[in-house]
């Protein structure tokens, strides 16, 4: 299962781990399918660490899941922040997953056990992600020249018939 985030800096194709983290995958895919992420910015960009998006307000304080409330973490020991291009849920602590996610620029083992890993980049790590990482930011790590998710393409959505 995969999706492509079509951004203003290029495409990011993400493999989504539907079987390993089903609730997180369902949330992400449903938000993608509903155009929730369309025209949203990446609001946090820390070179050598992560780029974060998924907040329709663009401020890093908003967003919601497809569930009534935030939902619990799906921490899996086999899914780790062990490479560039790992896709994970952003949260404010345990069981606070909503719509925000991040993509790692580097290994980040201190996030293991704290954030649900739900995917990895299949394409774009050496092109689009490189372009994102070098965008100049302000003192709050907000891109000075914002870049956005334009649209999302879902490839073979296994949840479509449920």
Short mmCIF file of N, CA and C in Angstrom, two decimals:
data_model
loop_
_atom_site.label_atom_id
_atom_site.label_comp_id
_atom_site.label_asym_id
_atom_site.label_seq_id
_atom_site.Cartn_x
_atom_site.Cartn_y
_atom_site.Cartn_z
N UNK A 1 0.85 -1.18 0.00
CA UNK A 1 0.00 0.00 0.00
C UNK A 1 0.89 1.23 0.00
N UNK A 2 0.57 2.19 -0.84
CA UNK A 2 1.38 3.40 -0.87
C UNK A 2 0.53 4.61 -1.26
N UNK A 3 1.08 5.78 -0.92
CA UNK A 3 0.49 7.05 -1.32
C UNK A 3 1.62 7.93 -1.85
N UNK A 4 1.28 8.87 -2.69
CA UNK A 4 2.24 9.86 -3.13
C UNK A 4 1.75 11.23 -2.69
N UNK A 5 2.59 11.91 -1.92
CA UNK A 5 2.33 13.31 -1.57
C UNK A 5 2.95 14.14 -2.68
N UNK A 6 2.12 14.86 -3.40
CA UNK A 6 2.61 15.74 -4.46
C UNK A 6 2.82 17.11 -3.81
N UNK A 7 4.08 17.47 -3.59
CA UNK A 7 4.39 18.71 -2.89
C UNK A 7 4.89 19.76 -3.88
N UNK A 8 4.99 20.97 -3.39
CA UNK A 8 5.51 22.05 -4.24
C UNK A 8 7.00 21.89 -4.53
N UNK A 9 7.66 20.96 -3.82
CA UNK A 9 9.08 20.71 -4.07
C UNK A 9 9.33 19.37 -4.76
N UNK A 10 8.26 18.64 -5.08
CA UNK A 10 8.40 17.35 -5.73
C UNK A 10 7.56 16.30 -5.02
N UNK A 11 7.64 15.07 -5.51
CA UNK A 11 6.83 13.98 -4.97
C UNK A 11 7.55 13.18 -3.90
N UNK A 12 6.74 12.70 -2.94
CA UNK A 12 7.20 11.78 -1.90
C UNK A 12 6.27 10.57 -1.93
N UNK A 13 6.79 9.42 -2.34
CA UNK A 13 5.97 8.21 -2.35
C UNK A 13 6.25 7.45 -1.06
N UNK A 14 5.16 7.15 -0.33
CA UNK A 14 5.26 6.54 0.99
C UNK A 14 4.62 5.16 1.00
N UNK A 15 5.37 4.17 1.49
CA UNK A 15 4.80 2.87 1.78
C UNK A 15 4.13 2.97 3.14
N UNK A 16 2.86 2.59 3.22
CA UNK A 16 2.10 2.64 4.48
C UNK A 16 2.00 1.22 5.04
N UNK A 17 2.34 1.07 6.31
CA UNK A 17 2.39 -0.25 6.96
C UNK A 17 1.01 -0.63 7.50
N UNK A 18 0.09 -0.96 6.60
CA UNK A 18 -1.31 -1.22 6.96
C UNK A 18 -1.48 -2.39 7.92
N UNK A 19 -0.74 -3.44 7.74
CA UNK A 19 -0.90 -4.63 8.59
C UNK A 19 -0.28 -4.44 9.96
N UNK A 20 0.81 -3.73 10.04
CA UNK A 20 1.52 -3.57 11.33
C UNK A 20 0.84 -2.56 12.25
N UNK A 21 0.30 -1.49 11.69
CA UNK A 21 -0.31 -0.42 12.49
C UNK A 21 -1.65 -0.04 11.85
N UNK A 22 -2.66 -0.92 11.94
CA UNK A 22 -3.90 -0.73 11.19
C UNK A 22 -4.69 0.53 11.52
N UNK A 23 -4.76 0.91 12.77
CA UNK A 23 -5.56 2.11 13.13
C UNK A 23 -4.87 3.38 12.62
N UNK A 24 -3.56 3.43 12.73
CA UNK A 24 -2.81 4.58 12.24
C UNK A 24 -2.89 4.65 10.72
N UNK A 25 -2.73 3.50 10.07
CA UNK A 25 -2.82 3.46 8.61
C UNK A 25 -4.21 3.88 8.13
N UNK A 26 -5.24 3.38 8.79
CA UNK A 26 -6.61 3.75 8.42
C UNK A 26 -6.81 5.26 8.55
N UNK A 27 -6.33 5.83 9.64
CA UNK A 27 -6.46 7.27 9.85
C UNK A 27 -5.76 8.05 8.74
N UNK A 28 -4.51 7.73 8.47
CA UNK A 28 -3.74 8.44 7.46
C UNK A 28 -4.37 8.29 6.08
N UNK A 29 -4.74 7.08 5.71
CA UNK A 29 -5.33 6.84 4.39
C UNK A 29 -6.68 7.54 4.23
N UNK A 30 -7.50 7.51 5.28
CA UNK A 30 -8.80 8.18 5.20
C UNK A 30 -8.63 9.69 5.07
N UNK A 31 -7.67 10.26 5.80
CA UNK A 31 -7.41 11.70 5.67
C UNK A 31 -6.89 12.01 4.27
N UNK A 32 -6.02 11.15 3.74
CA UNK A 32 -5.55 11.34 2.36
C UNK A 32 -6.71 11.28 1.38
N UNK A 33 -7.59 10.28 1.53
CA UNK A 33 -8.71 10.07 0.60
C UNK A 33 -9.73 11.21 0.65
N UNK A 34 -9.83 11.87 1.80
CA UNK A 34 -10.81 12.95 1.95
C UNK A 34 -10.25 14.31 1.54
N UNK A 35 -9.04 14.33 1.01
CA UNK A 35 -8.35 15.56 0.61
C UNK A 35 -7.99 16.46 1.79
N UNK A 36 -7.98 15.90 2.98
CA UNK A 36 -7.67 16.64 4.21
C UNK A 36 -6.30 17.31 4.13
N UNK A 37 -5.33 16.60 3.56
CA UNK A 37 -3.96 17.12 3.50
C UNK A 37 -3.71 18.04 2.29
N UNK A 38 -4.65 18.10 1.37
CA UNK A 38 -4.46 18.93 0.18
C UNK A 38 -4.26 20.39 0.58
N UNK A 39 -3.25 21.01 -0.01
CA UNK A 39 -2.92 22.42 0.19
C UNK A 39 -2.54 22.75 1.64
N UNK A 40 -1.97 21.77 2.35
CA UNK A 40 -1.46 22.04 3.70
C UNK A 40 0.05 22.19 3.63
N UNK A 41 0.58 23.00 4.53
CA UNK A 41 2.02 23.26 4.51
C UNK A 41 2.76 22.33 5.47
N UNK A 42 4.03 22.21 5.24
CA UNK A 42 4.93 21.60 6.21
C UNK A 42 5.36 22.74 7.13
N UNK A 43 4.92 22.70 8.37
CA UNK A 43 5.06 23.83 9.28
C UNK A 43 6.30 23.79 10.15
N UNK A 44 7.00 22.67 10.17
CA UNK A 44 8.19 22.52 11.02
C UNK A 44 9.25 21.80 10.21
N UNK A 45 10.44 22.37 10.16
CA UNK A 45 11.51 21.82 9.32
C UNK A 45 12.84 21.96 10.05
N UNK A 46 13.32 20.86 10.59
CA UNK A 46 14.57 20.88 11.36
C UNK A 46 15.59 20.01 10.63
N UNK A 47 16.51 20.66 9.92
CA UNK A 47 17.53 19.94 9.15
C UNK A 47 18.26 18.95 10.06
N UNK A 48 18.51 17.76 9.53
CA UNK A 48 19.19 16.73 10.29
C UNK A 48 18.28 15.99 11.25
N UNK A 49 16.99 16.36 11.30
CA UNK A 49 16.06 15.72 12.22
C UNK A 49 14.76 15.33 11.51
N UNK A 50 13.80 16.27 11.35
CA UNK A 50 12.51 15.95 10.76
C UNK A 50 11.93 17.12 9.97
N UNK A 51 10.94 16.79 9.13
CA UNK A 51 10.03 17.76 8.53
C UNK A 51 8.62 17.30 8.93
N UNK A 52 7.80 18.25 9.40
CA UNK A 52 6.49 17.91 9.94
C UNK A 52 5.38 18.65 9.22
N UNK A 53 4.27 17.94 8.99
CA UNK A 53 3.09 18.50 8.34
C UNK A 53 1.83 17.84 8.85
N UNK A 54 0.74 18.07 8.12
CA UNK A 54 -0.53 17.43 8.46
C UNK A 54 -1.47 18.27 9.28
N UNK A 55 -1.12 19.53 9.54
CA UNK A 55 -1.98 20.43 10.30
C UNK A 55 -2.64 21.41 9.34
N UNK A 56 -3.97 21.32 9.16
CA UNK A 56 -4.62 22.23 8.21
C UNK A 56 -4.56 23.70 8.61
N UNK A 57 -4.26 24.00 9.87
CA UNK A 57 -4.14 25.41 10.26
C UNK A 57 -2.78 25.97 9.89
N UNK A 58 -1.81 25.08 9.65
CA UNK A 58 -0.46 25.52 9.29
C UNK A 58 0.37 26.01 10.46
N UNK A 59 -0.14 25.91 11.66
CA UNK A 59 0.54 26.44 12.84
C UNK A 59 1.21 25.36 13.70
N UNK A 60 0.87 24.10 13.46
CA UNK A 60 1.42 23.02 14.27
C UNK A 60 0.64 22.74 15.53
N UNK A 61 -0.51 23.37 15.69
CA UNK A 61 -1.32 23.20 16.90
C UNK A 61 -2.66 22.53 16.60
N UNK A 62 -2.97 22.29 15.33
CA UNK A 62 -4.29 21.81 14.96
C UNK A 62 -4.28 20.45 14.31
N UNK A 63 -5.43 20.10 13.79
CA UNK A 63 -5.61 18.84 13.11
C UNK A 63 -6.35 17.84 13.98
N UNK A 64 -7.04 16.92 13.32
CA UNK A 64 -7.77 15.89 14.06
C UNK A 64 -7.73 14.59 13.28
N UNK A 65 -8.00 13.52 13.99
CA UNK A 65 -8.04 12.20 13.36
C UNK A 65 -9.43 11.94 12.80
N UNK A 66 -9.60 10.80 12.17
CA UNK A 66 -10.92 10.40 11.68
C UNK A 66 -11.79 9.89 12.82
N UNK A 67 -11.19 9.64 13.95
CA UNK A 67 -11.91 9.15 15.12
C UNK A 67 -12.47 10.34 15.90
N UNK A 68 -13.38 10.10 16.78
CA UNK A 68 -14.00 11.19 17.55
C UNK A 68 -12.95 11.98 18.31
N UNK A 69 -12.03 11.29 18.91
CA UNK A 69 -10.95 11.93 19.66
C UNK A 69 -9.62 11.51 19.06
N UNK A 70 -8.55 11.96 19.66
CA UNK A 70 -7.23 11.45 19.29
C UNK A 70 -7.22 9.95 19.56
N UNK A 71 -6.26 9.26 19.00
CA UNK A 71 -6.24 7.81 19.19
C UNK A 71 -4.89 7.34 19.72
N UNK A 72 -4.92 6.12 20.23
CA UNK A 72 -3.75 5.56 20.92
C UNK A 72 -2.61 5.26 19.96
N UNK A 73 -1.43 5.17 20.55
CA UNK A 73 -0.23 4.82 19.81
C UNK A 73 -0.26 3.34 19.43
N UNK A 74 0.39 3.02 18.35
CA UNK A 74 0.60 1.63 17.92
C UNK A 74 2.10 1.42 17.81
N UNK A 75 2.75 1.38 18.95
CA UNK A 75 4.20 1.22 18.98
C UNK A 75 4.54 -0.24 18.70
N UNK A 76 5.40 -0.46 17.73
CA UNK A 76 5.84 -1.81 17.36
C UNK A 76 7.36 -1.84 17.43
N UNK A 77 7.93 -2.75 18.23
CA UNK A 77 9.39 -2.80 18.37
C UNK A 77 10.15 -2.94 17.05
N UNK A 78 9.53 -3.58 16.06
CA UNK A 78 10.20 -3.78 14.78
C UNK A 78 10.19 -2.51 13.91
N UNK A 79 9.30 -1.56 14.23
CA UNK A 79 9.21 -0.33 13.44
C UNK A 79 9.91 0.78 14.21
N UNK A 80 11.04 1.20 13.67
CA UNK A 80 11.90 2.14 14.38
C UNK A 80 12.26 3.33 13.51
N UNK A 81 12.71 4.38 14.16
CA UNK A 81 13.19 5.58 13.47
C UNK A 81 14.67 5.38 13.15
N UNK A 82 14.93 4.40 12.29
CA UNK A 82 16.30 3.92 12.07
C UNK A 82 16.90 4.30 10.72
N UNK A 83 16.26 5.25 10.04
CA UNK A 83 16.77 5.63 8.72
C UNK A 83 16.18 6.97 8.30
N UNK A 84 16.76 7.55 7.28
CA UNK A 84 16.19 8.72 6.62
C UNK A 84 14.91 8.26 5.92
N UNK A 85 13.85 9.07 5.98
CA UNK A 85 12.63 8.75 5.25
C UNK A 85 11.61 7.92 6.01
N UNK A 86 11.75 7.80 7.32
CA UNK A 86 10.74 7.10 8.13
C UNK A 86 9.58 8.07 8.37
N UNK A 87 8.35 7.57 8.22
CA UNK A 87 7.15 8.39 8.39
C UNK A 87 6.47 7.97 9.69
N UNK A 88 6.17 8.95 10.54
CA UNK A 88 5.69 8.67 11.89
C UNK A 88 4.65 9.70 12.31
N UNK A 89 3.81 9.32 13.26
CA UNK A 89 2.80 10.24 13.78
C UNK A 89 3.45 11.24 14.73
N UNK A 90 3.09 12.50 14.59
CA UNK A 90 3.48 13.52 15.56
C UNK A 90 2.43 13.49 16.67
N UNK A 91 2.87 13.74 17.90
CA UNK A 91 1.91 13.75 19.00
C UNK A 91 2.38 14.68 20.11
N UNK A 92 1.53 14.82 21.12
CA UNK A 92 1.84 15.65 22.29
C UNK A 92 2.02 14.78 23.53
N UNK A 93 2.26 13.50 23.32
CA UNK A 93 2.38 12.54 24.41
C UNK A 93 1.57 11.30 24.07
N UNK A 94 1.52 10.34 24.97
CA UNK A 94 0.80 9.09 24.70
C UNK A 94 -0.67 9.31 24.33
N UNK A 95 -1.12 8.57 23.33
CA UNK A 95 -2.53 8.53 22.90
C UNK A 95 -3.06 9.90 22.46
N UNK A 96 -2.22 10.69 21.80
CA UNK A 96 -2.65 12.00 21.31
C UNK A 96 -2.47 12.13 19.79
N UNK A 97 -2.56 11.03 19.07
CA UNK A 97 -2.42 11.05 17.62
C UNK A 97 -3.63 11.70 16.97
N UNK A 98 -3.38 12.56 16.01
CA UNK A 98 -4.45 13.23 15.27
C UNK A 98 -4.19 13.12 13.78
N UNK A 99 -3.80 14.22 13.16
CA UNK A 99 -3.52 14.22 11.72
C UNK A 99 -2.07 14.53 11.40
N UNK A 100 -1.32 15.08 12.35
CA UNK A 100 0.04 15.50 12.05
C UNK A 100 1.00 14.32 11.99
N UNK A 101 1.95 14.43 11.08
CA UNK A 101 2.96 13.40 10.89
C UNK A 101 4.29 14.06 10.56
N UNK A 102 5.35 13.28 10.66
CA UNK A 102 6.66 13.79 10.27
C UNK A 102 7.42 12.74 9.50
N UNK A 103 8.44 13.21 8.78
CA UNK A 103 9.34 12.35 8.03
C UNK A 103 10.74 12.65 8.53
N UNK A 104 11.50 11.60 8.84
CA UNK A 104 12.83 11.80 9.39
C UNK A 104 13.84 12.15 8.30
N UNK A 105 14.75 13.05 8.66
CA UNK A 105 15.90 13.36 7.80
C UNK A 105 17.08 12.47 8.18
N UNK A 106 17.03 11.87 9.36
CA UNK A 106 18.14 11.06 9.86
C UNK A 106 17.61 10.07 10.89
N UNK A 107 18.46 9.16 11.29
CA UNK A 107 18.14 8.22 12.36
C UNK A 107 17.76 9.01 13.61
N UNK A 108 16.70 8.58 14.29
CA UNK A 108 16.23 9.29 15.50
C UNK A 108 15.76 8.28 16.55
N UNK A 109 16.68 7.50 17.12
CA UNK A 109 16.28 6.43 18.05
C UNK A 109 15.59 6.93 19.31
N UNK A 110 15.80 8.20 19.68
CA UNK A 110 15.14 8.72 20.88
C UNK A 110 13.62 8.85 20.69
N UNK A 111 13.12 8.71 19.45
CA UNK A 111 11.68 8.75 19.19
C UNK A 111 11.04 7.36 19.26
N UNK A 112 11.86 6.31 19.24
CA UNK A 112 11.33 4.95 19.32
C UNK A 112 10.58 4.76 20.63
N UNK A 113 9.38 4.19 20.54
CA UNK A 113 8.56 3.98 21.72
C UNK A 113 7.71 5.18 22.09
N UNK A 114 7.90 6.30 21.39
CA UNK A 114 7.14 7.52 21.68
C UNK A 114 6.21 7.92 20.53
N UNK A 115 6.62 7.64 19.31
CA UNK A 115 5.84 8.01 18.13
C UNK A 115 5.61 6.76 17.27
N UNK A 116 4.40 6.63 16.75
CA UNK A 116 4.04 5.48 15.93
C UNK A 116 4.61 5.62 14.53
N UNK A 117 5.50 4.71 14.17
CA UNK A 117 6.02 4.63 12.80
C UNK A 117 4.95 3.94 11.96
N UNK A 118 4.56 4.58 10.85
CA UNK A 118 3.53 3.95 10.01
C UNK A 118 3.91 3.87 8.54
N UNK A 119 5.13 4.28 8.19
CA UNK A 119 5.52 4.19 6.80
C UNK A 119 6.98 4.55 6.58
N UNK A 120 7.36 4.46 5.31
CA UNK A 120 8.71 4.85 4.91
C UNK A 120 8.66 5.34 3.47
N UNK A 121 9.59 6.21 3.15
CA UNK A 121 9.65 6.72 1.78
C UNK A 121 10.15 5.65 0.83
N UNK A 122 9.43 5.49 -0.27
CA UNK A 122 9.85 4.61 -1.36
C UNK A 122 10.56 5.41 -2.44
N UNK A 123 10.11 6.65 -2.63
CA UNK A 123 10.69 7.54 -3.64
C UNK A 123 10.69 8.96 -3.11
N UNK A 124 11.71 9.71 -3.45
CA UNK A 124 11.78 11.11 -3.09
C UNK A 124 12.76 11.44 -1.98
N UNK A 125 13.36 10.42 -1.36
CA UNK A 125 14.29 10.66 -0.25
C UNK A 125 15.54 11.39 -0.70
N UNK A 126 15.99 11.13 -1.90
CA UNK A 126 17.23 11.75 -2.39
C UNK A 126 16.98 12.92 -3.32
N UNK A 127 15.73 13.31 -3.45
CA UNK A 127 15.40 14.46 -4.31
C UNK A 127 14.53 15.44 -3.53
N UNK A 128 13.26 15.11 -3.38
CA UNK A 128 12.32 16.01 -2.71
C UNK A 128 12.69 16.25 -1.26
N UNK A 129 12.99 15.19 -0.53
CA UNK A 129 13.36 15.34 0.89
C UNK A 129 14.63 16.17 1.02
N UNK A 130 15.59 15.96 0.12
CA UNK A 130 16.80 16.79 0.11
C UNK A 130 16.45 18.27 -0.08
N UNK A 131 15.53 18.55 -1.00
CA UNK A 131 15.14 19.94 -1.26
C UNK A 131 14.45 20.56 -0.05
N UNK A 132 13.65 19.77 0.65
CA UNK A 132 12.96 20.26 1.85
C UNK A 132 13.96 20.59 2.96
N UNK A 133 14.93 19.73 3.13
CA UNK A 133 15.87 19.87 4.24
C UNK A 133 16.68 21.15 4.18
N UNK A 134 16.93 21.68 3.00
CA UNK A 134 17.76 22.87 2.86
C UNK A 134 16.98 24.18 2.82
N UNK A 135 15.65 24.10 2.96
CA UNK A 135 14.84 25.33 2.98
C UNK A 135 15.16 26.11 4.26
N UNK A 136 15.42 27.39 4.09
CA UNK A 136 15.75 28.24 5.23
C UNK A 136 14.54 28.37 6.16
N UNK A 137 14.81 28.37 7.47
CA UNK A 137 13.75 28.45 8.48
C UNK A 137 13.98 29.63 9.43
N UNK A 138 12.93 30.00 10.16
CA UNK A 138 13.07 31.04 11.18
C UNK A 138 13.49 30.40 12.50
N UNK A 139 13.51 31.18 13.57
CA UNK A 139 13.99 30.66 14.86
C UNK A 139 13.04 29.62 15.47
N UNK A 140 11.81 29.51 14.94
CA UNK A 140 10.86 28.49 15.39
C UNK A 140 10.81 27.30 14.43
N UNK A 141 11.77 27.24 13.53
CA UNK A 141 11.88 26.17 12.53
C UNK A 141 10.73 26.14 11.52
N UNK A 142 10.11 27.28 11.31
CA UNK A 142 9.07 27.40 10.28
C UNK A 142 9.76 27.83 8.98
N UNK A 143 9.47 27.14 7.87
CA UNK A 143 10.09 27.52 6.60
C UNK A 143 9.80 28.98 6.23
N UNK A 144 10.85 29.70 5.87
CA UNK A 144 10.68 31.09 5.43
C UNK A 144 9.98 31.14 4.07
N UNK A 145 10.23 30.16 3.24
CA UNK A 145 9.55 30.02 1.96
C UNK A 145 8.74 28.73 2.06
N UNK A 146 7.48 28.83 2.52
CA UNK A 146 6.69 27.63 2.80
C UNK A 146 6.54 26.70 1.61
N UNK A 147 6.58 25.42 1.88
CA UNK A 147 6.31 24.40 0.88
C UNK A 147 5.14 23.56 1.37
N UNK A 148 4.36 23.04 0.41
CA UNK A 148 3.07 22.46 0.73
C UNK A 148 2.85 21.10 0.08
N UNK A 149 1.86 20.39 0.61
CA UNK A 149 1.30 19.23 -0.06
C UNK A 149 0.22 19.78 -0.99
N UNK A 150 0.37 19.59 -2.28
CA UNK A 150 -0.65 20.06 -3.22
C UNK A 150 -1.83 19.10 -3.24
N UNK A 151 -1.54 17.83 -3.51
CA UNK A 151 -2.56 16.77 -3.54
C UNK A 151 -1.91 15.47 -3.11
N UNK A 152 -2.74 14.46 -2.93
CA UNK A 152 -2.27 13.12 -2.56
C UNK A 152 -2.88 12.11 -3.51
N UNK A 153 -2.07 11.18 -3.99
CA UNK A 153 -2.56 10.06 -4.79
C UNK A 153 -2.44 8.80 -3.94
N UNK A 154 -3.54 8.05 -3.85
CA UNK A 154 -3.53 6.78 -3.13
C UNK A 154 -3.40 5.67 -4.17
N UNK A 155 -2.46 4.77 -3.93
CA UNK A 155 -2.22 3.65 -4.83
C UNK A 155 -2.77 2.37 -4.18
N UNK A 156 -3.78 1.76 -4.77
CA UNK A 156 -4.34 0.48 -4.31
C UNK A 156 -4.72 0.54 -2.83
N UNK A 157 -5.72 1.33 -2.51
CA UNK A 157 -6.18 1.48 -1.13
C UNK A 157 -6.92 0.22 -0.68
N UNK A 158 -6.34 -0.59 0.22
CA UNK A 158 -7.00 -1.81 0.65
C UNK A 158 -8.20 -1.56 1.56
N UNK A 159 -8.36 -0.35 2.04
CA UNK A 159 -9.46 -0.03 2.95
C UNK A 159 -10.69 0.50 2.20
N UNK A 160 -10.58 0.66 0.90
CA UNK A 160 -11.65 1.27 0.12
C UNK A 160 -12.94 0.47 0.14
N UNK A 161 -12.87 -0.84 0.26
CA UNK A 161 -14.06 -1.68 0.23
C UNK A 161 -14.61 -2.00 1.60
N UNK A 162 -14.06 -1.40 2.64
CA UNK A 162 -14.53 -1.71 4.00
C UNK A 162 -15.62 -0.77 4.43
#
